[in-house]
Short mmCIF file of C-alpha atoms in Angstrom, two decimals:
data_model
loop_
_atom_site.label_atom_id
_atom_site.label_comp_id
_atom_site.label_asym_id
_atom_site.label_seq_id
_atom_site.Cartn_x
_atom_site.Cartn_y
_atom_site.Cartn_z
CA MET A 16 -42.19 111.65 -36.79
CA ALA A 17 -44.73 110.09 -34.42
CA SER A 18 -43.85 106.30 -33.20
CA ALA A 19 -45.81 103.55 -34.97
CA PRO A 20 -49.35 103.05 -33.61
CA GLY A 21 -49.56 99.90 -31.76
CA GLY A 22 -45.53 99.32 -32.08
CA ASP A 23 -46.39 98.15 -35.91
CA PRO A 24 -43.14 96.83 -37.05
CA VAL A 25 -44.09 96.90 -40.46
CA LEU A 26 -44.94 100.58 -40.10
CA ALA A 27 -41.77 101.41 -38.28
CA ALA A 28 -39.70 99.62 -40.76
CA CYS A 29 -40.92 101.93 -43.76
CA LYS A 30 -40.64 104.87 -41.92
CA ASP A 31 -36.98 104.32 -41.26
CA LYS A 32 -36.71 103.74 -45.14
CA LEU A 33 -38.30 107.06 -45.96
CA LYS A 34 -35.92 108.75 -43.68
CA HIS A 35 -33.26 108.03 -46.48
CA PHE A 36 -35.68 108.80 -49.65
CA ARG A 37 -35.00 111.73 -51.92
CA LEU A 38 -37.67 113.90 -53.19
CA LYS A 39 -36.85 111.81 -56.10
CA GLU A 40 -38.19 108.53 -54.55
CA LEU A 41 -41.04 110.15 -52.88
CA LYS A 42 -42.62 111.43 -56.03
CA ASP A 43 -41.80 108.05 -57.55
CA VAL A 44 -43.66 106.15 -54.83
CA LEU A 45 -46.75 108.51 -54.46
CA CYS A 46 -47.02 108.57 -58.24
CA LYS A 47 -47.65 104.66 -58.07
CA ILE A 48 -49.86 104.94 -55.17
CA GLY A 49 -51.86 107.65 -57.01
CA LEU A 50 -51.47 110.77 -55.19
CA SER A 51 -50.22 114.11 -55.82
CA LYS A 52 -46.32 114.31 -56.04
CA HIS A 53 -46.36 118.27 -55.25
CA GLY A 54 -45.13 119.35 -51.86
CA LYS A 55 -42.47 119.64 -49.61
CA LYS A 56 -40.22 116.27 -48.35
CA GLN A 57 -42.40 116.04 -45.34
CA GLU A 58 -45.72 116.59 -46.87
CA LEU A 59 -44.61 113.57 -49.21
CA VAL A 60 -43.68 111.73 -46.17
CA ASP A 61 -46.76 112.07 -44.36
CA LYS A 62 -48.87 111.01 -47.47
CA ILE A 63 -47.20 107.81 -47.60
CA VAL A 64 -47.44 107.37 -43.71
CA ALA A 65 -51.24 107.92 -43.91
CA ILE A 66 -51.78 105.25 -46.25
CA LEU A 67 -49.52 102.94 -43.91
CA SER A 68 -51.56 103.69 -40.82
CA ASP A 69 -54.52 102.74 -42.57
CA GLN A 70 -55.85 106.68 -42.74
CA GLN A 71 -57.10 106.74 -46.53
CA ASP A 72 -59.15 109.58 -45.10
CA GLN A 73 -56.24 111.25 -43.96
CA ALA A 74 -54.13 110.70 -47.00
CA SER A 75 -57.02 111.98 -48.96
CA LYS A 76 -57.13 115.24 -46.71
CA ILE A 77 -53.37 115.85 -46.84
CA ASP A 78 -53.39 115.48 -50.47
CA GLY A 79 -55.93 118.03 -50.84
CA LEU A 80 -58.35 115.83 -52.93
CA PRO A 81 -61.57 114.17 -52.65
CA ASN A 82 -61.60 110.85 -50.70
CA ARG A 83 -61.36 107.86 -53.01
CA LEU A 84 -60.15 104.56 -53.14
CA MET A 85 -56.42 104.28 -52.91
CA VAL A 86 -54.14 101.24 -52.99
CA GLY A 87 -54.10 99.21 -50.06
CA LYS A 88 -51.45 99.18 -47.31
CA GLU A 89 -49.75 95.57 -48.50
CA THR A 90 -49.21 97.26 -51.97
CA VAL A 91 -47.42 100.78 -50.17
CA VAL A 92 -45.10 98.58 -48.18
CA LYS A 93 -43.98 96.53 -51.17
CA ILE A 94 -43.15 100.12 -53.23
CA VAL A 95 -41.60 101.29 -50.43
CA GLU A 96 -39.32 98.21 -50.03
CA ASP A 97 -38.60 97.75 -53.75
CA THR A 98 -37.84 101.61 -54.07
CA PHE A 99 -35.39 101.45 -51.00
CA ARG A 100 -33.94 98.37 -52.40
CA LYS A 101 -32.92 99.98 -55.92
CA MET A 102 -31.80 103.15 -54.09
CA ARG A 103 -29.39 101.48 -52.17
CA GLU A 104 -28.17 98.90 -55.20
CA PRO A 105 -24.42 99.85 -55.90
CA ALA A 106 -25.01 99.03 -59.62
CA ASN A 107 -27.66 101.66 -59.78
CA ALA A 108 -26.28 103.99 -57.82
CA VAL A 109 -22.86 103.80 -59.87
CA SER A 110 -25.17 104.15 -63.00
CA ALA A 111 -26.59 107.16 -61.95
CA SER A 112 -23.79 109.02 -60.79
CA GLY A 113 -23.64 110.82 -64.20
CA ASN A 114 -27.06 111.95 -64.12
CA GLN A 115 -27.88 113.75 -60.68
CA ASN A 116 -30.53 116.44 -60.37
CA GLU A 117 -30.76 119.35 -57.94
CA LEU A 118 -33.70 117.48 -55.81
CA GLY A 119 -31.43 115.35 -53.78
CA TYR A 120 -28.16 113.40 -52.89
CA SER A 121 -27.00 109.86 -53.90
CA VAL A 122 -26.15 107.31 -51.46
CA MET A 123 -24.68 103.85 -52.22
CA PRO A 124 -23.81 101.16 -49.27
CA MET A 125 -20.44 99.45 -50.21
CA LYS A 126 -19.56 96.40 -48.31
CA ASN A 127 -16.68 95.04 -50.78
CA PRO A 128 -13.81 96.93 -52.07
CA ASP A 129 -12.83 94.49 -54.73
CA ASP A 130 -16.58 94.60 -56.40
CA SER A 131 -16.02 95.11 -59.99
CA ALA A 132 -19.02 97.22 -60.20
CA GLN A 133 -17.11 99.93 -58.22
CA LEU A 134 -14.14 100.03 -60.58
CA ASP A 135 -15.63 103.44 -62.08
CA ILE A 136 -16.40 105.29 -58.75
CA LYS A 137 -14.43 108.11 -58.09
CA VAL A 138 -13.82 108.17 -54.44
CA ARG A 139 -11.97 111.22 -52.67
CA CYS A 140 -12.49 111.66 -49.08
CA PRO A 141 -11.13 113.81 -46.25
CA CYS A 142 -10.12 110.62 -44.43
CA GLY A 143 -7.69 109.68 -47.16
CA SER A 144 -9.04 106.71 -48.00
CA SER A 145 -9.82 106.25 -52.11
CA MET A 146 -11.46 102.73 -50.90
CA ALA A 147 -15.37 102.76 -51.30
CA THR A 148 -16.22 100.87 -48.25
CA GLY A 149 -19.27 101.53 -45.70
CA SER A 150 -21.65 103.75 -46.87
CA MET A 151 -21.39 106.35 -49.39
CA ILE A 152 -22.51 109.72 -50.61
CA GLN A 153 -22.09 111.63 -53.86
CA CYS A 154 -21.00 115.11 -54.31
CA ASP A 155 -24.43 117.10 -56.30
CA HIS A 156 -21.86 119.13 -58.52
CA PRO A 157 -22.19 117.69 -61.99
CA ARG A 158 -18.40 118.30 -62.73
CA CYS A 159 -17.28 116.78 -59.42
CA SER A 160 -19.40 113.79 -58.50
CA VAL A 161 -17.10 112.14 -56.11
CA TRP A 162 -18.08 109.76 -53.65
CA GLN A 163 -17.62 110.18 -50.03
CA HIS A 164 -17.69 107.89 -46.66
CA ILE A 165 -20.80 109.34 -45.17
CA ASP A 166 -19.20 108.53 -41.56
CA CYS A 167 -16.37 110.87 -42.65
CA VAL A 168 -18.50 113.92 -43.71
CA ILE A 169 -21.94 113.81 -42.45
CA ILE A 170 -21.87 114.70 -38.62
CA PRO A 171 -24.65 113.10 -36.62
CA GLU A 172 -26.50 115.42 -34.50
CA LYS A 173 -26.25 114.51 -30.42
CA THR A 174 -29.83 113.23 -29.49
CA ALA A 175 -30.71 110.21 -27.31
CA ASP A 176 -32.51 108.96 -30.26
CA THR A 177 -31.11 105.80 -31.91
CA ALA A 178 -33.05 106.56 -35.26
CA PRO A 179 -30.87 106.54 -38.17
CA GLN A 180 -29.41 110.04 -38.97
CA GLU A 181 -31.01 111.92 -41.63
CA LEU A 182 -29.23 112.88 -44.58
CA PRO A 183 -29.18 116.35 -46.07
CA SER A 184 -31.53 117.12 -48.93
CA SER A 185 -28.38 118.21 -51.04
CA PHE A 186 -24.45 117.33 -50.61
CA TYR A 187 -21.40 118.93 -51.81
CA CYS A 188 -17.96 118.02 -51.15
CA GLU A 189 -15.39 120.45 -49.57
CA MET A 190 -13.52 121.44 -52.86
CA CYS A 191 -16.90 122.35 -54.14
CA ARG A 192 -18.13 124.37 -51.08
CA VAL A 193 -14.77 126.07 -50.99
CA SER A 194 -15.26 127.17 -54.53
CA ARG A 195 -18.64 128.31 -54.13
CA ALA A 196 -17.62 130.36 -50.78
CA ASP A 197 -16.00 133.04 -52.83
CA PRO A 198 -16.21 133.19 -56.57
CA PHE A 199 -14.05 135.96 -56.92
CA TRP A 200 -11.23 133.49 -56.84
CA VAL A 201 -11.05 130.36 -59.17
CA THR A 202 -9.10 127.21 -57.95
CA ILE A 203 -6.21 126.07 -60.22
CA ASN A 204 -4.98 123.14 -58.25
CA HIS A 205 -4.59 121.43 -54.86
CA PRO A 206 -1.31 120.87 -53.41
CA LEU A 207 -2.79 119.89 -50.30
CA LEU A 208 -6.12 117.60 -50.62
CA PRO A 209 -8.62 118.09 -48.06
CA VAL A 210 -7.95 116.43 -44.74
CA SER A 211 -9.81 116.05 -42.26
CA VAL A 212 -9.59 117.88 -38.67
CA ALA A 213 -10.80 116.05 -36.00
CA PRO A 214 -12.85 117.30 -33.11
CA SER A 215 -10.65 117.82 -29.70
CA ASN A 216 -10.95 115.88 -26.69
CA ILE A 217 -12.64 116.76 -23.67
CA MET A 218 -10.33 117.00 -20.32
CA ALA A 219 -11.75 116.35 -16.73
CA ASP A 220 -12.78 119.74 -15.99
CA GLY A 221 -14.96 119.96 -19.45
CA SER A 222 -12.71 122.13 -21.22
CA TYR A 223 -11.21 120.80 -24.61
CA THR A 224 -7.74 119.92 -25.11
CA VAL A 225 -5.20 121.80 -27.98
CA GLN A 226 -4.85 119.53 -30.56
CA TYR A 227 -2.27 119.88 -33.65
CA ILE A 228 -2.60 118.77 -37.19
CA GLU A 229 0.69 118.73 -39.27
CA LYS A 230 1.01 118.18 -42.85
CA THR A 231 3.67 118.72 -45.82
CA PHE A 232 2.99 119.71 -49.46
CA PRO A 233 5.26 120.27 -52.42
CA LEU A 234 5.42 123.36 -54.26
CA SER A 235 6.95 123.04 -57.81
CA ARG A 236 8.98 125.53 -59.50
CA ALA A 237 6.24 126.22 -62.11
CA ASN A 238 3.88 126.51 -59.34
CA ARG A 239 6.34 129.05 -57.66
CA GLU A 240 6.60 131.01 -60.65
CA MET A 241 3.06 130.96 -61.49
CA LEU A 242 2.55 132.50 -57.77
CA GLN A 243 4.80 135.43 -58.63
CA LYS A 244 2.07 136.63 -60.90
CA ALA A 245 -0.41 139.51 -58.85
CA GLU A 246 -3.49 137.75 -59.85
CA TYR A 247 -2.49 134.24 -58.62
CA ASP A 248 -2.29 133.17 -54.69
CA ILE A 249 -1.88 129.79 -52.65
CA GLN A 250 -4.57 129.77 -49.82
CA VAL A 251 -4.93 127.60 -46.97
CA TRP A 252 -8.56 127.17 -46.29
CA CYS A 253 -10.69 125.30 -43.95
CA ILE A 254 -14.70 124.61 -43.20
CA LEU A 255 -16.90 123.44 -40.93
CA LEU A 256 -17.91 119.85 -41.80
CA ASP A 257 -21.54 120.41 -40.82
CA ASP A 258 -22.00 123.95 -41.23
CA LYS A 259 -25.48 125.39 -41.32
CA VAL A 260 -23.99 128.18 -44.03
CA PRO A 261 -22.34 125.24 -46.24
CA PHE A 262 -20.62 127.67 -48.47
CA ARG A 263 -18.22 129.75 -46.48
CA MET A 264 -14.50 129.31 -45.05
CA HIS A 265 -14.88 128.77 -41.15
CA TRP A 266 -11.73 128.30 -38.82
CA PRO A 267 -11.92 126.52 -35.40
CA LEU A 268 -11.85 128.29 -32.16
CA HIS A 269 -8.24 129.16 -30.52
CA SER A 270 -6.89 128.34 -34.29
CA ASP A 271 -3.24 129.22 -34.55
CA MET A 272 -0.88 128.41 -37.35
CA GLN A 273 2.67 128.03 -38.30
CA ILE A 274 4.26 127.95 -41.91
CA ASN A 275 7.64 126.48 -42.24
CA GLY A 276 7.98 127.38 -38.58
CA ILE A 277 6.55 130.87 -38.89
CA PRO A 278 3.61 131.95 -36.96
CA VAL A 279 0.55 133.32 -38.82
CA ARG A 280 -2.54 134.58 -37.31
CA VAL A 281 -5.19 132.82 -38.78
CA VAL A 282 -8.22 134.89 -38.22
CA SER A 283 -9.32 138.47 -37.37
CA ARG A 284 -12.01 137.56 -34.44
CA GLN A 285 -11.23 136.60 -31.30
CA ALA A 286 -10.14 133.25 -30.75
CA THR A 287 -12.90 132.43 -28.19
CA GLN A 288 -15.79 133.58 -30.45
CA PRO A 289 -17.75 131.35 -32.72
CA LEU A 290 -18.70 132.62 -36.13
CA GLY A 291 -22.03 133.97 -36.51
CA ALA A 292 -24.75 133.04 -39.43
CA ASN A 293 -23.70 136.38 -41.02
CA GLY A 294 -19.93 136.04 -40.55
CA ARG A 295 -17.19 135.03 -42.81
CA ASP A 296 -13.64 134.00 -42.34
CA ASP A 297 -10.94 134.41 -44.99
CA GLY A 298 -8.53 131.47 -46.44
CA LEU A 299 -4.93 132.37 -45.22
CA MET A 300 -2.32 133.74 -48.12
CA LEU A 301 0.41 131.59 -48.05
CA THR A 302 3.11 132.90 -51.02
CA GLN A 303 5.12 135.00 -48.93
CA PHE A 304 6.09 131.90 -46.28
CA LEU A 305 6.65 129.27 -48.88
CA LYS A 306 9.40 128.24 -50.67
CA GLU A 307 10.14 125.70 -53.62
CA GLY A 308 10.03 122.03 -52.55
CA PRO A 309 8.11 120.88 -49.51
CA ASN A 310 6.60 123.15 -47.26
CA LYS A 311 5.14 122.27 -43.85
CA ILE A 312 1.83 123.82 -42.07
CA VAL A 313 0.84 123.18 -38.50
CA LEU A 314 -2.54 124.12 -37.15
CA SER A 315 -3.27 123.90 -33.36
CA ARG A 316 -7.03 124.41 -32.42
CA SER A 317 -9.46 123.66 -29.28
CA ASP A 318 -12.81 123.24 -30.58
CA SER A 319 -15.51 120.43 -30.15
CA ARG A 320 -16.46 120.42 -33.82
CA ALA A 321 -15.03 118.52 -36.99
CA PHE A 322 -13.40 120.57 -39.72
CA CYS A 323 -11.86 119.72 -42.97
CA LEU A 324 -8.15 121.50 -44.26
CA GLY A 325 -6.91 121.91 -47.68
CA VAL A 326 -4.61 124.24 -49.54
CA ARG A 327 -5.30 125.28 -53.18
CA ILE A 328 -3.39 127.51 -55.34
CA ALA A 329 -5.99 130.11 -57.06
CA LYS A 330 -6.51 132.80 -59.51
CA ARG A 331 -8.31 136.34 -59.07
CA ARG A 332 -11.37 136.87 -60.97
CA SER A 333 -12.49 140.32 -61.65
CA LEU A 334 -16.06 142.00 -60.86
CA GLU A 335 -16.66 141.35 -64.61
CA GLU A 336 -15.57 138.18 -64.73
CA VAL A 337 -17.99 137.18 -62.15
CA LEU A 338 -21.03 139.35 -63.75
CA ASN A 339 -20.51 137.34 -66.71
CA LEU A 340 -20.92 134.02 -64.45
CA VAL A 341 -24.51 135.16 -63.83
CA PRO A 342 -26.80 133.34 -66.57
CA LYS A 343 -28.21 136.00 -69.23
CA GLU A 344 -31.92 136.94 -68.53
CA GLN A 345 -33.21 134.47 -71.05
CA ASP A 346 -31.29 131.54 -69.54
CA GLY A 347 -31.88 132.14 -65.69
CA GLU A 348 -35.66 132.01 -65.51
CA LYS A 349 -38.62 131.83 -67.40
CA PHE A 350 -40.92 134.87 -67.75
CA ASP A 351 -43.88 133.21 -66.71
CA ASP A 352 -42.79 131.61 -63.83
CA ALA A 353 -41.45 135.27 -62.83
CA LEU A 354 -44.75 136.51 -63.72
CA SER A 355 -46.39 133.81 -61.67
CA ARG A 356 -44.43 134.84 -58.53
CA VAL A 357 -45.40 138.19 -58.99
CA ARG A 358 -49.28 137.65 -59.38
CA ARG A 359 -48.83 135.73 -55.99
CA CYS A 360 -47.45 138.08 -54.20
CA VAL A 361 -49.64 140.84 -55.63
CA GLY A 362 -52.86 139.16 -55.73
CA GLY A 363 -52.43 136.70 -53.00
CA GLY A 364 -52.24 133.57 -55.10
CA THR A 365 -54.68 131.42 -56.99
CA GLU A 366 -58.05 129.70 -55.62
CA ALA A 367 -55.99 126.39 -55.93
CA ASP A 368 -53.12 128.03 -53.57
CA ASN A 369 -55.80 129.04 -51.14
CA ALA A 370 -58.21 126.25 -51.02
CA ASP A 371 -56.69 124.84 -47.87
CA SER A 372 -56.05 127.93 -46.23
CA ASP A 373 -57.93 128.74 -42.86
CA SER A 374 -58.01 132.52 -43.31
CA ASP A 375 -61.13 134.47 -44.21
CA ILE A 376 -58.92 137.59 -45.05
CA GLU A 377 -59.42 138.34 -48.85
CA VAL A 378 -57.40 140.54 -51.35
CA VAL A 379 -59.42 143.09 -52.85
CA ALA A 380 -57.06 145.85 -53.71
CA ASP A 381 -57.27 146.88 -57.54
CA SER A 382 -52.88 147.21 -57.47
CA VAL A 383 -50.21 147.85 -55.41
CA SER A 384 -47.20 150.37 -55.46
CA VAL A 385 -44.00 148.61 -55.89
CA ASN A 386 -40.87 150.27 -55.30
CA LEU A 387 -38.24 149.91 -57.70
CA ARG A 388 -35.11 151.08 -55.39
CA CYS A 389 -32.32 148.39 -54.69
CA PRO A 390 -32.61 147.50 -50.87
CA MET A 391 -28.91 148.15 -50.47
CA THR A 392 -27.95 151.33 -52.73
CA GLY A 393 -31.15 153.12 -52.24
CA SER A 394 -30.78 153.69 -56.18
CA ARG A 395 -32.86 152.47 -58.86
CA ILE A 396 -32.40 149.22 -59.99
CA LYS A 397 -30.68 149.11 -63.45
CA VAL A 398 -30.44 145.00 -63.55
CA ALA A 399 -32.69 143.11 -61.74
CA GLY A 400 -31.30 140.55 -59.57
CA ARG A 401 -32.49 137.80 -57.34
CA PHE A 402 -31.83 134.16 -55.92
CA LYS A 403 -33.66 131.58 -57.80
CA PRO A 404 -34.66 129.72 -54.95
CA CYS A 405 -36.52 132.68 -53.07
CA VAL A 406 -40.49 133.16 -53.26
CA HIS A 407 -40.84 136.71 -52.95
CA MET A 408 -40.85 139.06 -55.81
CA GLY A 409 -38.31 141.36 -54.04
CA CYS A 410 -34.85 142.48 -56.41
CA PHE A 411 -31.65 144.16 -55.86
CA ASP A 412 -29.35 145.88 -58.45
CA LEU A 413 -27.40 142.54 -59.57
CA GLU A 414 -24.06 144.80 -60.40
CA ALA A 415 -24.24 146.57 -56.84
CA PHE A 416 -24.75 143.13 -54.88
CA VAL A 417 -21.99 141.32 -56.90
CA GLU A 418 -19.35 144.22 -56.04
CA LEU A 419 -20.74 144.34 -52.37
CA ASN A 420 -20.06 140.74 -52.12
CA GLN A 421 -16.36 141.21 -53.50
CA ARG A 422 -16.17 142.38 -50.08
CA SER A 423 -18.35 140.67 -47.88
CA ARG A 424 -18.40 137.30 -49.88
CA LYS A 425 -22.03 136.44 -47.80
CA TRP A 426 -24.04 135.70 -50.76
CA GLN A 427 -26.87 136.34 -48.88
CA CYS A 428 -30.31 137.73 -50.21
CA PRO A 429 -30.62 141.18 -48.70
CA ILE A 430 -34.37 140.64 -48.71
CA CYS A 431 -35.19 137.35 -47.05
CA LEU A 432 -31.72 136.78 -45.39
CA LYS A 433 -31.21 133.13 -46.85
CA ASN A 434 -27.75 131.90 -47.85
CA TYR A 435 -27.07 130.85 -51.18
CA SER A 436 -24.14 130.90 -53.63
CA LEU A 437 -23.53 132.74 -57.16
CA GLU A 438 -24.81 129.53 -58.86
CA ASN A 439 -28.26 130.29 -57.62
CA LEU A 440 -28.23 134.44 -58.80
CA ILE A 441 -30.26 135.15 -61.96
CA ILE A 442 -31.99 138.09 -63.55
CA ASP A 443 -35.30 138.49 -62.94
CA PRO A 444 -37.27 139.02 -66.34
CA TYR A 445 -40.28 140.27 -65.23
CA PHE A 446 -38.70 143.43 -63.45
CA ASN A 447 -35.71 143.58 -65.58
CA ARG A 448 -38.05 144.57 -68.30
CA ILE A 449 -39.75 147.19 -66.53
CA THR A 450 -36.21 148.51 -65.49
CA SER A 451 -34.78 148.57 -68.82
CA LEU A 452 -37.84 150.55 -70.16
CA ILE A 453 -37.72 153.17 -67.33
CA LYS A 454 -33.64 153.52 -67.41
CA SER A 455 -33.77 156.59 -69.63
CA CYS A 456 -36.12 158.56 -66.91
CA GLY A 457 -34.69 160.53 -64.03
CA ASP A 458 -33.92 158.55 -60.92
CA ASP A 459 -36.86 159.92 -58.95
CA ILE A 460 -38.98 157.82 -61.10
CA SER A 461 -38.91 154.84 -58.96
CA GLU A 462 -42.06 153.46 -58.15
CA ILE A 463 -44.96 151.39 -60.49
CA ASP A 464 -48.40 150.28 -59.97
CA VAL A 465 -48.63 146.61 -60.32
CA LYS A 466 -52.33 144.54 -60.64
CA PRO A 467 -52.63 141.04 -59.53
CA ASP A 468 -52.60 140.00 -63.15
CA GLY A 469 -48.99 141.37 -63.50
CA SER A 470 -50.45 144.12 -65.68
CA TRP A 471 -48.30 147.65 -64.35
CA ARG A 472 -47.84 151.20 -64.97
CA ALA A 473 -45.56 153.73 -63.87
CA LYS A 474 -45.82 156.40 -61.24
CA GLY A 475 -44.53 159.96 -61.78
CA GLY A 476 -45.10 163.26 -63.69
CA ALA A 477 -46.08 164.07 -67.32
CA GLU A 478 -42.84 163.46 -68.66
CA LEU A 479 -43.22 159.76 -68.52
CA LYS A 480 -46.14 159.91 -71.17
CA ASP A 481 -46.67 156.22 -72.29
CA LEU A 482 -44.98 154.78 -69.50
CA MET A 483 -47.72 156.15 -67.10
CA GLN A 484 -50.13 154.24 -69.36
CA TRP A 485 -50.89 150.46 -68.36
CA HIS A 486 -48.84 147.91 -69.72
CA LEU A 487 -49.34 144.09 -70.09
CA PRO A 488 -47.04 141.89 -68.17
CA ASP A 489 -44.66 141.76 -70.95
CA GLY A 490 -44.00 145.50 -71.22
CA THR A 491 -46.60 145.80 -74.26
CA LEU A 492 -48.63 149.29 -73.83
CA CYS A 493 -52.49 147.92 -73.16
CA MET A 494 -53.87 149.87 -75.82
CA SER A 495 -57.52 150.02 -74.67
CA THR A 496 -56.57 151.26 -71.09
CA ALA A 497 -54.54 154.08 -73.11
CA SER A 498 -57.78 155.11 -74.58
CA VAL A 499 -59.65 155.21 -71.38
CA LEU A 500 -56.79 157.05 -69.98
CA MET A 501 -56.70 159.49 -72.60
CA SER A 502 -60.72 160.05 -72.73
CA GLY A 503 -60.55 161.08 -69.00
CA ASN A 504 -62.34 158.25 -67.63
CA ASP A 505 -60.19 157.62 -64.52
CA ASP A 506 -62.74 154.80 -63.02
CA ASP A 507 -61.73 152.75 -60.15
CA ASP A 508 -60.03 149.90 -62.35
CA PHE A 509 -57.33 152.26 -63.40
CA ALA A 510 -56.90 153.97 -60.22
CA GLY A 511 -53.66 152.44 -58.78
CA ASP A 512 -52.68 155.41 -57.11
CA ARG A 513 -56.12 155.52 -54.89
CA SER A 514 -56.52 151.48 -54.59
CA GLY A 515 -55.01 148.77 -52.96
CA GLY A 516 -51.85 148.63 -50.96
CA THR A 517 -48.11 149.37 -51.68
CA SER A 518 -45.23 147.41 -51.73
CA SER A 519 -41.40 147.86 -51.89
CA LEU A 520 -39.77 145.63 -54.70
CA SER A 521 -37.32 145.18 -51.77
CA GLY A 522 -39.70 142.67 -50.18
CA GLN A 523 -40.80 145.14 -47.47
CA PRO A 524 -44.75 145.49 -47.70
CA ARG A 525 -45.76 149.50 -46.97
CA SER A 526 -49.46 150.35 -45.83
CA VAL A 527 -52.72 148.96 -47.33
CA ARG A 528 -56.04 150.87 -47.86
CA PRO A 529 -58.29 148.51 -49.88
CA LYS A 530 -62.10 149.26 -50.10
CA SER A 531 -62.48 146.84 -47.38
CA VAL A 532 -60.62 144.86 -45.02
CA LEU A 533 -57.69 142.89 -46.90
CA ALA A 534 -54.14 141.46 -46.39
CA ILE A 535 -51.32 141.56 -49.01
CA GLU A 536 -49.20 138.61 -49.00
CA SER A 537 -46.03 138.97 -47.32
CA ASP A 538 -42.93 139.02 -49.35
CA SER A 539 -40.98 137.40 -46.82
CA ASP A 540 -39.79 133.98 -47.50
#
């Protein structure tokens, strides 16, 4: 963000406050100012800064609205300061702790650990302290909601800038991150709560020292008996605190471990090989090395980064149990939302979407061909799965995807390659209706024509009968279209096989042949 023009201290102070705002606070400020609250986080910040910089014309332009009279700079400053103060008040933070949403994190500065307003705060931090001291941040998981010290779990980037560290748009504690990393294991309890693994020290030659962390945890007789059952195991896990892929296990470089004095190999990769964005480490299974009573683990590592270590008893889930965690079709996404996404991807969006576009390329295709084959298996999709945050219309076979992740644990969209977790996995209500209607057809029937309004028809031989006729987005047969086709009038309005472009449901665009120069919006994120 650019520095304040002329060194305006008021503008600089407001910019510092805006860095800590969640989407919720930014939208509240814009609503009070009278500007649209739609857009990404940085876009919302830019709208507010434009007003603070006495650039109301620019604010209107950013907002996509005609220039109009807005509130004055002084009023905006007061709104920002009031919002910032309310966000950082401990009492307000505590009262809101049980009502978190997906839009952001909760931040709370703590000064007096004996303050009565903090009695109900659940603190569990890798540093081991249960005191709410310093600035705190809360886990977004509604069934967790623990508070942790920001300085312990948010690792600042190494920059020369002295500006405050920008906090993440969402935050999950270490236990919740491990649980999401592999839903085929459900945590039963934690014999060793998460503990910090500090970075190694730098030696004079620039290398890092080998450092050790030693921890002891108890194993009761009841837990020992539980671990004799095949579906249970006890696991030591490790994560990188500032991992760009938050929901995975991640061990330090040069990791070695001893369990009750027995050396055990930690990872299968080379000790000097960093874990790439597509890599996943495993938790180390301990059952065969443990005894009833106290058990000691010693981790050695040589790594400049901060990690977190813990031990959990977990129970294995079956493929069917994990599939049952995916919401039912009617619970995952509204059909209208899925239809809007298809219309945008096929038709290039609405006029409002393109109002500020610099492109003079216009979509004029009557329809596009969409491939219903899974990008992973190559077979026709049976149940159309997708990750809810993805903006492309591409889907994959739900059961095949979950089964694959039983081994890979990546939970990565095979179309846009973004990393998610099982909690984001849903059934696409638009394409799942189509795949359900054609499930009795041969596997060679794997393409449909889709119009910009979302209507569709299957492509194939005469055996498809009604499926070759145009259907409304909800799967209802369009009778007027059927009558035209039956009369032999194959005009341009229904000639999907000769018009427009083709697109794969896996998100990969094919060749496009419209009536004139055109471009179909890419399905990639």
